[in-house]
Amino acid sequence: MTQSVSVREVGLRDGLQLITTVISTEIKGTWCAAQAAAGFGEIEVTSFVPPSVIPQFSDAPQVLADALKIDGLLATTLVPNLKGAIRAMACGAQKITFVLSASEEHNMANVRCTTDESLAMFAAIIDERRSRGMTDGTQISAAIATSFGCSIQGAVPQKRVVDIAAQLVAAGADEINIADTVGYANPAQVRRLIVDVQSVTGAVPVATHFHDTRGMGLANVTAAADVGIRRFDASLGGLGGCPFAPGASGNIATEDCIYLLESLGLDTGIELPALLDVRAKLEHWLEGETLEGRLLKAGPAKTFMPAR
């Protein structure tokens, strides 16, 4: 039987945090609705961070409210701290992704605290969810940034990533997301780390978030799929990157990722022509911004067969 995979669109969050163009709340809503109509079941729609840090997300409450009205869509948000998580819960977030870094230096640059302090904060977020009676209604995911290396610190020990994953699961994480924040990963490393992480996560699902900074993104997706990963992040047009890590540009392009997974016989549930139509519109919404991805220009091969 054909296996199903989930691709979460992160363009509305990760994709927009590094660009200079501030797009309207209305366009964000149109973009989100269009990708949901193309078959996306989960979209990371915004981030609850201080507007003074990233003005792009000053409309986070309204963007989330609009996304929550879309039938069948799991609207997720990213938060860097307890304050952001409380704001997201107050706005009715269905899923919150808390980000921390395996690199101490990156964690300090990104969220201004140590990794151990972030781990303690994650436990506080789980307690906050419980106290609000939202345990059954709001998922809490934990994304481990710089899992494969850091452009500030350099090497990140694999054991450290695995230990962090184990602590997050013990605290109550509903999902662990292994992130290649700066595009340092290679397929062999991906296989090794994912297998080790899966050994401590038990029934908690593992997702991956790859960047194509050095042209390795889709190869890493294939490697992750080979060892059982069935949840992937991607950004339409390859938008995005971390503003607090030098050289952290280039998410994998959603359209190319969908094409790859379908070609491997993994059913994404995405209607590719509808997705490419959204991708074409993105060029008008973000005029002047650099967009990546090969599929819009080349089109699917004549021999391409969707997994379904």
Short mmCIF file of C-alpha atoms in Angstrom, two decimals:
data_model
loop_
_atom_site.label_atom_id
_atom_site.label_comp_id
_atom_site.label_asym_id
_atom_site.label_seq_id
_atom_site.Cartn_x
_atom_site.Cartn_y
_atom_site.Cartn_z
CA MET A 1 0.00 0.00 0.00
CA THR A 2 1.09 3.57 -0.67
CA GLN A 3 2.44 5.24 2.46
CA SER A 4 1.27 8.72 3.43
CA VAL A 5 3.51 11.58 4.51
CA SER A 6 2.77 15.03 5.87
CA VAL A 7 4.41 18.18 4.53
CA ARG A 8 3.92 21.24 6.69
CA GLU A 9 4.16 24.57 4.92
CA VAL A 10 6.34 27.00 6.91
CA GLY A 11 6.60 29.79 4.35
CA LEU A 12 4.19 32.07 6.20
CA ARG A 13 6.49 31.95 9.23
CA ASP A 14 10.04 30.84 8.43
CA GLY A 15 9.72 32.09 4.88
CA LEU A 16 8.73 35.62 5.84
CA GLN A 17 11.00 36.27 8.81
CA LEU A 18 14.12 37.00 6.75
CA ILE A 19 12.71 39.08 3.89
CA THR A 20 12.41 42.87 3.74
CA THR A 21 8.93 42.92 2.18
CA VAL A 22 6.17 43.14 4.78
CA ILE A 23 3.05 41.65 3.26
CA SER A 24 -0.47 42.44 4.35
CA THR A 25 -2.60 40.34 6.67
CA GLU A 26 -5.05 39.91 3.79
CA ILE A 27 -2.42 38.40 1.48
CA LYS A 28 -1.23 36.09 4.25
CA GLY A 29 -4.79 34.85 4.65
CA THR A 30 -5.20 34.36 0.91
CA TRP A 31 -1.92 32.45 0.72
CA CYS A 32 -2.86 30.23 3.66
CA ALA A 33 -6.31 29.44 2.29
CA ALA A 34 -4.93 28.65 -1.16
CA GLN A 35 -2.43 26.12 0.16
CA ALA A 36 -5.06 24.54 2.38
CA ALA A 37 -7.27 24.17 -0.70
CA ALA A 38 -4.36 22.47 -2.48
CA GLY A 39 -4.39 19.77 0.18
CA PHE A 40 -2.17 20.99 3.01
CA GLY A 41 -3.41 19.74 6.36
CA GLU A 42 -0.91 21.70 8.46
CA ILE A 43 0.52 25.17 7.92
CA GLU A 44 2.75 27.16 10.26
CA VAL A 45 0.97 30.47 9.88
CA THR A 46 2.86 32.91 12.12
CA SER A 47 5.15 33.45 15.08
CA PHE A 48 4.39 35.04 18.43
CA VAL A 49 7.51 37.13 18.86
CA PRO A 50 7.83 40.81 19.84
CA PRO A 51 6.94 43.03 16.83
CA SER A 52 10.03 45.09 17.62
CA VAL A 53 12.15 42.03 16.85
CA ILE A 54 10.34 40.87 13.69
CA PRO A 55 7.72 43.42 12.53
CA GLN A 56 6.47 40.93 9.92
CA PHE A 57 4.57 39.12 12.69
CA SER A 58 2.92 42.09 14.38
CA ASP A 59 -0.40 40.78 13.02
CA ALA A 60 0.06 37.28 14.50
CA PRO A 61 -3.26 37.20 16.42
CA GLN A 62 -5.30 38.14 13.33
CA VAL A 63 -3.38 35.80 11.00
CA LEU A 64 -3.99 32.91 13.40
CA ALA A 65 -7.66 33.84 13.82
CA ASP A 66 -8.14 33.80 10.05
CA ALA A 67 -6.36 30.46 9.70
CA LEU A 68 -8.47 28.86 12.43
CA LYS A 69 -11.55 29.48 10.28
CA ILE A 70 -10.25 27.21 7.50
CA ASP A 71 -11.93 23.80 7.69
CA GLY A 72 -9.60 20.86 8.03
CA LEU A 73 -6.46 22.94 8.60
CA LEU A 74 -4.16 22.49 11.59
CA ALA A 75 -2.88 26.04 12.08
CA THR A 76 0.43 26.07 13.93
CA THR A 77 2.49 28.87 15.41
CA LEU A 78 6.12 29.18 16.49
CA VAL A 79 7.15 30.59 19.85
CA PRO A 80 10.61 31.21 21.35
CA ASN A 81 9.61 31.51 25.00
CA LEU A 82 6.89 31.12 27.62
CA LYS A 83 5.49 34.61 26.99
CA GLY A 84 4.97 33.82 23.32
CA ALA A 85 3.36 30.49 24.18
CA ILE A 86 0.91 32.17 26.56
CA ARG A 87 -0.05 34.65 23.83
CA ALA A 88 -0.54 31.80 21.35
CA MET A 89 -2.69 29.82 23.79
CA ALA A 90 -4.80 32.89 24.52
CA CYS A 91 -5.42 33.20 20.77
CA GLY A 92 -6.55 29.58 20.51
CA ALA A 93 -3.54 28.04 18.76
CA GLN A 94 -4.17 24.42 17.78
CA LYS A 95 -0.46 23.58 17.76
CA ILE A 96 2.51 25.46 19.14
CA THR A 97 6.09 24.81 18.11
CA PHE A 98 8.63 25.84 20.72
CA VAL A 99 12.12 26.34 19.32
CA LEU A 100 15.39 25.85 21.15
CA SER A 101 18.88 25.18 19.86
CA ALA A 102 21.30 22.33 20.45
CA SER A 103 24.04 24.93 19.96
CA GLU A 104 24.55 26.98 23.11
CA GLU A 105 25.91 29.93 21.15
CA HIS A 106 22.98 29.93 18.73
CA ASN A 107 20.48 29.63 21.56
CA MET A 108 22.01 32.68 23.22
CA ALA A 109 21.87 34.62 19.94
CA ASN A 110 18.35 33.48 19.10
CA VAL A 111 16.49 33.51 22.42
CA ARG A 112 19.05 34.99 24.84
CA CYS A 113 19.28 32.07 27.24
CA THR A 114 21.11 28.77 27.59
CA THR A 115 19.74 25.57 26.13
CA ASP A 116 19.10 24.20 29.62
CA GLU A 117 17.13 27.34 30.44
CA SER A 118 15.07 26.77 27.28
CA LEU A 119 14.42 23.18 28.37
CA ALA A 120 13.12 24.45 31.69
CA MET A 121 10.95 26.96 29.82
CA PHE A 122 9.50 24.16 27.70
CA ALA A 123 8.45 22.32 30.85
CA ALA A 124 6.80 25.55 32.04
CA ILE A 125 4.88 25.77 28.75
CA ILE A 126 3.60 22.22 29.24
CA ASP A 127 2.50 23.17 32.77
CA GLU A 128 0.79 26.31 31.43
CA ARG A 129 -1.13 24.25 28.89
CA ARG A 130 -2.23 21.88 31.65
CA SER A 131 -3.33 24.70 33.95
CA ARG A 132 -5.44 26.18 31.15
CA GLY A 133 -7.15 22.84 30.49
CA MET A 134 -5.81 22.79 26.93
CA THR A 135 -3.92 19.48 27.00
CA ASP A 136 -6.40 17.77 24.68
CA GLY A 137 -6.91 20.77 22.41
CA THR A 138 -3.45 22.21 21.81
CA GLN A 139 -0.45 20.21 20.65
CA ILE A 140 3.03 21.28 21.77
CA SER A 141 5.90 20.47 19.41
CA ALA A 142 9.56 21.10 20.13
CA ALA A 143 12.00 22.03 17.35
CA ILE A 144 15.69 21.44 18.03
CA ALA A 145 17.51 24.01 15.91
CA THR A 146 21.12 23.57 14.70
CA SER A 147 20.85 19.82 15.18
CA PHE A 148 23.43 19.14 12.48
CA GLY A 149 25.87 21.99 13.11
CA CYS A 150 25.99 25.72 13.77
CA SER A 151 27.50 28.63 11.85
CA ILE A 152 28.36 30.30 15.19
CA GLN A 153 29.52 27.40 17.35
CA GLY A 154 30.56 24.96 14.64
CA ALA A 155 30.14 21.26 15.44
CA VAL A 156 27.17 20.17 17.56
CA PRO A 157 27.61 16.78 19.30
CA GLN A 158 25.04 14.23 18.17
CA LYS A 159 24.70 13.00 21.74
CA ARG A 160 23.64 16.48 22.83
CA VAL A 161 20.81 16.51 20.29
CA VAL A 162 19.63 13.07 21.40
CA ASP A 163 19.78 14.06 25.08
CA ILE A 164 17.72 17.19 24.37
CA ALA A 165 15.13 15.14 22.47
CA ALA A 166 14.86 12.71 25.38
CA GLN A 167 14.32 15.54 27.86
CA LEU A 168 11.66 17.15 25.67
CA VAL A 169 9.77 13.86 25.36
CA ALA A 170 9.97 13.34 29.12
CA ALA A 171 8.57 16.84 29.64
CA GLY A 172 5.53 16.07 27.48
CA ALA A 173 6.31 17.04 23.87
CA ASP A 174 3.77 15.86 21.31
CA GLU A 175 6.33 16.00 18.48
CA ILE A 176 10.07 16.42 18.07
CA ASN A 177 11.31 18.38 15.07
CA ILE A 178 14.96 17.97 14.10
CA ALA A 179 16.07 21.13 12.31
CA ASP A 180 19.06 21.83 10.06
CA THR A 181 18.90 25.56 10.70
CA VAL A 182 22.01 26.53 8.75
CA GLY A 183 22.16 23.88 6.03
CA TYR A 184 25.05 21.85 7.46
CA ALA A 185 23.53 18.36 7.22
CA ASN A 186 24.43 15.59 4.79
CA PRO A 187 22.47 12.39 4.10
CA ALA A 188 24.78 10.07 6.07
CA GLN A 189 24.61 12.37 9.09
CA VAL A 190 20.83 12.62 8.76
CA ARG A 191 20.42 8.84 8.86
CA ARG A 192 22.69 8.49 11.90
CA LEU A 193 21.09 11.26 13.93
CA ILE A 194 17.48 10.41 13.11
CA VAL A 195 17.96 6.75 14.05
CA ASP A 196 19.49 7.77 17.38
CA VAL A 197 16.75 10.33 18.07
CA GLN A 198 14.05 7.77 17.28
CA SER A 199 15.60 5.44 19.85
CA VAL A 200 14.59 7.86 22.64
CA THR A 201 11.31 9.31 21.33
CA GLY A 202 9.20 6.16 21.53
CA ALA A 203 5.69 6.81 20.23
CA VAL A 204 6.28 10.56 19.91
CA PRO A 205 6.56 11.36 16.18
CA VAL A 206 9.71 12.91 14.74
CA ALA A 207 9.63 15.58 12.02
CA THR A 208 12.46 17.19 10.07
CA HIS A 209 13.20 20.71 8.90
CA PHE A 210 15.94 20.98 6.25
CA HIS A 211 17.53 23.94 4.54
CA ASP A 212 18.96 23.86 1.03
CA THR A 213 21.70 26.39 1.77
CA ARG A 214 24.36 24.17 0.22
CA GLY A 215 22.20 22.19 -2.19
CA MET A 216 21.72 19.21 0.16
CA GLY A 217 18.12 19.76 1.20
CA LEU A 218 16.27 17.27 -0.98
CA ALA A 219 19.00 14.65 -0.58
CA ASN A 220 18.51 14.99 3.16
CA VAL A 221 14.74 14.60 2.76
CA THR A 222 15.35 11.33 0.94
CA ALA A 223 17.73 10.15 3.67
CA ALA A 224 15.18 10.99 6.37
CA ALA A 225 12.42 9.19 4.47
CA ASP A 226 14.69 6.14 4.18
CA VAL A 227 14.82 5.83 7.97
CA GLY A 228 11.11 6.30 8.52
CA ILE A 229 10.46 10.04 8.78
CA ARG A 230 6.98 10.87 7.56
CA ARG A 231 6.70 14.53 8.62
CA PHE A 232 8.60 17.24 6.75
CA ASP A 233 8.74 21.04 6.81
CA ALA A 234 9.11 23.02 3.59
CA SER A 235 8.73 26.62 2.45
CA LEU A 236 7.08 27.70 -0.80
CA GLY A 237 9.68 29.07 -3.19
CA GLY A 238 12.48 28.12 -0.79
CA LEU A 239 11.87 31.25 1.28
CA GLY A 240 13.31 31.70 4.71
CA GLY A 241 16.14 31.35 7.16
CA CYS A 242 17.11 32.29 10.70
CA PRO A 243 17.87 36.01 11.21
CA PHE A 244 20.13 35.17 14.16
CA ALA A 245 22.51 32.73 12.44
CA PRO A 246 25.00 33.87 9.79
CA GLY A 247 24.34 32.27 6.39
CA ALA A 248 21.12 30.56 7.47
CA SER A 249 19.26 31.06 4.22
CA GLY A 250 17.34 28.73 1.99
CA ASN A 251 14.60 26.37 3.14
CA ILE A 252 13.79 23.48 0.85
CA ALA A 253 11.18 24.57 -1.69
CA THR A 254 7.77 23.08 -0.93
CA GLU A 255 6.92 22.43 -4.55
CA ASP A 256 10.19 20.55 -5.17
CA CYS A 257 9.81 18.59 -1.94
CA ILE A 258 6.28 17.49 -2.84
CA TYR A 259 7.48 16.40 -6.28
CA LEU A 260 10.31 14.39 -4.74
CA LEU A 261 8.16 12.62 -2.17
CA GLU A 262 5.46 11.78 -4.69
CA SER A 263 8.14 10.45 -7.05
CA LEU A 264 9.34 8.18 -4.24
CA GLY A 265 5.84 6.75 -3.95
CA LEU A 266 4.96 8.66 -0.78
CA ASP A 267 1.49 10.20 -0.87
CA THR A 268 1.51 13.82 0.30
CA GLY A 269 -2.18 14.43 -0.41
CA ILE A 270 -1.20 17.61 -2.27
CA GLU A 271 -2.60 18.58 -5.66
CA LEU A 272 0.56 19.64 -7.46
CA PRO A 273 -1.07 21.83 -10.17
CA ALA A 274 -2.93 23.77 -7.47
CA LEU A 275 0.28 24.19 -5.49
CA LEU A 276 2.16 25.48 -8.53
CA ASP A 277 -0.62 28.00 -9.07
CA VAL A 278 -0.04 29.34 -5.54
CA ARG A 279 3.71 29.37 -6.20
CA ALA A 280 3.15 31.53 -9.31
CA LYS A 281 1.08 33.98 -7.27
CA LEU A 282 3.85 34.20 -4.68
CA GLU A 283 6.03 35.98 -7.24
CA HIS A 284 3.48 38.79 -7.39
CA TRP A 285 2.90 38.92 -3.63
CA LEU A 286 6.66 39.12 -3.00
CA GLU A 287 7.79 41.09 -6.02
CA GLY A 288 11.51 41.77 -5.86
CA GLU A 289 12.28 38.97 -3.41
CA THR A 290 14.46 36.05 -4.50
CA LEU A 291 12.52 32.81 -4.85
CA GLU A 292 14.01 29.37 -5.35
CA GLY A 293 12.67 26.04 -6.55
CA ARG A 294 12.93 24.29 -9.90
CA LEU A 295 9.52 22.78 -10.51
CA LEU A 296 7.57 25.91 -11.43
CA LYS A 297 9.93 26.63 -14.31
CA ALA A 298 10.58 23.08 -15.50
CA GLY A 299 7.20 21.54 -14.80
CA PRO A 300 6.65 17.87 -13.92
CA ALA A 301 8.27 15.29 -16.21
CA LYS A 302 6.00 13.57 -18.73
CA THR A 303 6.69 10.31 -16.92
CA PHE A 304 5.76 11.70 -13.47
CA MET A 305 3.14 9.68 -11.64
CA PRO A 306 1.71 10.90 -8.32
CA ALA A 307 1.93 8.35 -5.53
CA ARG A 308 -1.85 7.94 -5.45
#
